[in-house]
Amino acid sequence: MDKDVSARRVVVGVDGSPSSYEALRWAVRYAGMLDATVDAVAAWELPGLHGWSAPAVDMEVDEEETRETLREELTDVLGADAVRSVRPHVVHGNAADVLLRAAEGAEVLVVGSRGRGGFARALLGSVSQHVSQHANCPVVIVRTTSS
């Protein structure tokens, strides 16, 4: 992912969960106060891909599908006008690792409290917990009102 170290950046993880949508809204509002850009990051990874028994898949198709889903989510959550202020990034890899790399040099990393996986009653998801412990910048964890 391209990082302009001279520009102020707010990095936000987007995974399709209501919590990540709240994080996206928060990141856009905060970036507006800082006059910063927003990098919306979606990580994608295919289960079982790392083993010798990985399924035969077309990586480019899966990446393009993720890219299109991210575009649609950004527009749905922010609206057509506001989405122009956000730079979408689709990165292959483990979500926590991808977000930590993307947040290098950022003003803040914003994530939802829980993603699409895990247990509904958990206080924090595994990704939000991991990045809060390992990020080199401040981390904001956003909860949904129904969480």
CSV table of C-alpha atoms in Angstrom, one decimal:
chain,number,residue,atom,x,y,z
A,1,MET,CA,0.0,0.0,0.0
A,2,ASP,CA,1.3,3.4,-0.9
A,3,LYS,CA,2.1,5.6,2.1
A,4,ASP,CA,2.8,9.3,1.7
A,5,VAL,CA,4.8,9.9,4.9
A,6,SER,CA,4.3,13.7,4.6
A,7,ALA,CA,0.5,13.5,4.6
A,8,ARG,CA,-1.5,12.9,7.7
A,9,ARG,CA,-3.4,9.6,7.5
A,10,VAL,CA,-6.1,7.8,9.4
A,11,VAL,CA,-6.2,4.1,8.7
A,12,VAL,CA,-9.5,2.2,9.2
A,13,GLY,CA,-10.2,-1.5,8.9
A,14,VAL,CA,-13.3,-2.5,7.0
A,15,ASP,CA,-14.6,-6.1,7.1
A,16,GLY,CA,-18.3,-5.8,6.4
A,17,SER,CA,-19.4,-5.8,10.0
A,18,PRO,CA,-21.6,-3.2,11.6
A,19,SER,CA,-18.8,-2.4,14.0
A,20,SER,CA,-16.4,-1.7,11.1
A,21,TYR,CA,-18.9,0.6,9.5
A,22,GLU,CA,-19.1,2.6,12.7
A,23,ALA,CA,-15.3,2.7,12.7
A,24,LEU,CA,-15.3,4.0,9.1
A,25,ARG,CA,-17.8,6.8,10.0
A,26,TRP,CA,-15.6,7.7,13.1
A,27,ALA,CA,-12.4,7.7,11.0
A,28,VAL,CA,-13.9,10.0,8.4
A,29,ARG,CA,-15.1,12.5,11.0
A,30,TYR,CA,-11.8,12.4,12.8
A,31,ALA,CA,-9.8,12.8,9.6
A,32,GLY,CA,-11.9,15.9,8.8
A,33,MET,CA,-10.8,17.5,12.0
A,34,LEU,CA,-7.1,16.7,11.3
A,35,ASP,CA,-7.3,17.5,7.6
A,36,ALA,CA,-6.0,14.0,7.0
A,37,THR,CA,-6.7,11.4,4.4
A,38,VAL,CA,-8.5,8.1,5.2
A,39,ASP,CA,-7.1,4.8,4.1
A,40,ALA,CA,-9.9,2.2,4.3
A,41,VAL,CA,-8.2,-1.2,4.4
A,42,ALA,CA,-9.9,-4.5,3.7
A,43,ALA,CA,-7.8,-7.6,4.1
A,44,TRP,CA,-8.7,-10.8,2.4
A,45,GLU,CA,-7.3,-14.3,2.9
A,46,LEU,CA,-8.4,-17.7,1.7
A,47,PRO,CA,-8.7,-20.4,4.4
A,48,GLY,CA,-6.3,-23.3,3.8
A,49,LEU,CA,-4.3,-21.4,1.2
A,50,HIS,CA,-1.0,-21.8,3.1
A,51,GLY,CA,-1.0,-25.6,3.3
A,52,TRP,CA,-0.1,-28.0,0.6
A,53,SER,CA,-3.8,-28.9,0.2
A,54,ALA,CA,-4.8,-25.4,-0.8
A,55,PRO,CA,-7.9,-25.3,-3.1
A,56,ALA,CA,-7.4,-24.3,-6.7
A,57,VAL,CA,-8.6,-20.7,-6.8
A,58,ASP,CA,-8.2,-17.7,-9.0
A,59,MET,CA,-6.5,-15.2,-6.7
A,60,GLU,CA,-7.2,-12.2,-9.0
A,61,VAL,CA,-10.9,-13.0,-9.1
A,62,ASP,CA,-11.1,-13.1,-5.3
A,63,GLU,CA,-9.1,-9.9,-4.9
A,64,GLU,CA,-11.3,-8.1,-7.5
A,65,GLU,CA,-14.5,-9.4,-5.7
A,66,THR,CA,-13.1,-8.0,-2.4
A,67,ARG,CA,-12.3,-4.7,-4.1
A,68,GLU,CA,-15.8,-4.4,-5.5
A,69,THR,CA,-17.4,-5.3,-2.2
A,70,LEU,CA,-15.3,-2.6,-0.5
A,71,ARG,CA,-16.3,0.0,-3.0
A,72,GLU,CA,-20.0,-0.8,-2.5
A,73,GLU,CA,-19.6,-0.8,1.3
A,74,LEU,CA,-17.9,2.6,1.3
A,75,THR,CA,-20.6,4.1,-0.8
A,76,ASP,CA,-23.4,2.5,1.2
A,77,VAL,CA,-22.0,3.6,4.5
A,78,LEU,CA,-20.7,7.1,3.6
A,79,GLY,CA,-22.7,8.1,0.6
A,80,ALA,CA,-21.5,8.9,-2.9
A,81,ASP,CA,-20.1,12.3,-2.1
A,82,ALA,CA,-18.2,11.4,1.1
A,83,VAL,CA,-16.7,8.2,-0.4
A,84,ARG,CA,-14.5,10.4,-2.6
A,85,SER,CA,-12.5,11.4,0.5
A,86,VAL,CA,-11.5,7.8,1.2
A,87,ARG,CA,-8.7,5.8,-0.4
A,88,PRO,CA,-9.7,2.1,-0.6
A,89,HIS,CA,-7.0,-0.5,-0.2
A,90,VAL,CA,-7.5,-4.3,-0.6
A,91,VAL,CA,-4.6,-6.3,0.8
A,92,HIS,CA,-4.1,-10.0,0.8
A,93,GLY,CA,-3.1,-11.4,4.2
A,94,ASN,CA,-4.0,-11.8,7.8
A,95,ALA,CA,-6.2,-8.9,8.9
A,96,ALA,CA,-4.3,-7.9,12.0
A,97,ASP,CA,-0.9,-8.0,10.2
A,98,VAL,CA,-2.3,-6.1,7.2
A,99,LEU,CA,-3.7,-3.3,9.4
A,100,LEU,CA,-0.5,-3.0,11.5
A,101,ARG,CA,1.6,-2.6,8.3
A,102,ALA,CA,-1.0,-0.1,6.9
A,103,ALA,CA,-0.9,2.0,10.1
A,104,GLU,CA,2.8,2.5,10.1
A,105,GLY,CA,3.3,6.3,10.2
A,106,ALA,CA,-0.5,6.9,10.6
A,107,GLU,CA,-2.0,9.4,13.0
A,108,VAL,CA,-4.3,6.7,14.3
A,109,LEU,CA,-5.6,3.2,13.4
A,110,VAL,CA,-9.4,2.8,13.8
A,111,VAL,CA,-11.1,-0.6,14.0
A,112,GLY,CA,-14.4,-2.0,15.1
A,113,SER,CA,-14.7,-3.8,18.4
A,114,ARG,CA,-15.8,-7.0,16.7
A,115,GLY,CA,-15.6,-8.2,13.1
A,116,ARG,CA,-17.7,-10.7,11.3
A,117,GLY,CA,-16.3,-13.8,13.1
A,118,GLY,CA,-15.9,-14.8,16.7
A,119,PHE,CA,-18.4,-14.9,19.5
A,120,ALA,CA,-21.2,-12.3,19.7
A,121,ARG,CA,-20.7,-11.8,23.4
A,122,ALA,CA,-17.0,-11.2,23.3
A,123,LEU,CA,-15.9,-7.8,24.4
A,124,LEU,CA,-13.2,-7.4,21.7
A,125,GLY,CA,-12.6,-9.4,18.5
A,126,SER,CA,-9.2,-11.0,17.9
A,127,VAL,CA,-8.1,-8.4,15.4
A,128,SER,CA,-9.0,-5.4,17.5
A,129,GLN,CA,-7.4,-6.9,20.5
A,130,HIS,CA,-4.2,-7.8,18.5
A,131,VAL,CA,-3.8,-4.4,16.9
A,132,SER,CA,-4.4,-2.6,20.2
A,133,GLN,CA,-1.5,-4.4,21.7
A,134,HIS,CA,0.9,-4.1,18.8
A,135,ALA,CA,0.3,-0.9,16.8
A,136,ASN,CA,3.0,1.7,16.6
A,137,CYS,CA,0.3,4.5,16.6
A,138,PRO,CA,-2.8,5.2,18.7
A,139,VAL,CA,-5.6,2.8,18.2
A,140,VAL,CA,-9.3,3.7,18.5
A,141,ILE,CA,-11.7,0.8,18.9
A,142,VAL,CA,-15.3,1.7,18.0
A,143,ARG,CA,-18.3,-0.2,19.2
A,144,THR,CA,-21.7,-0.2,17.6
A,145,THR,CA,-24.6,1.1,19.7
A,146,SER,CA,-26.2,-2.4,19.6
A,147,SER,CA,-22.9,-4.1,20.9
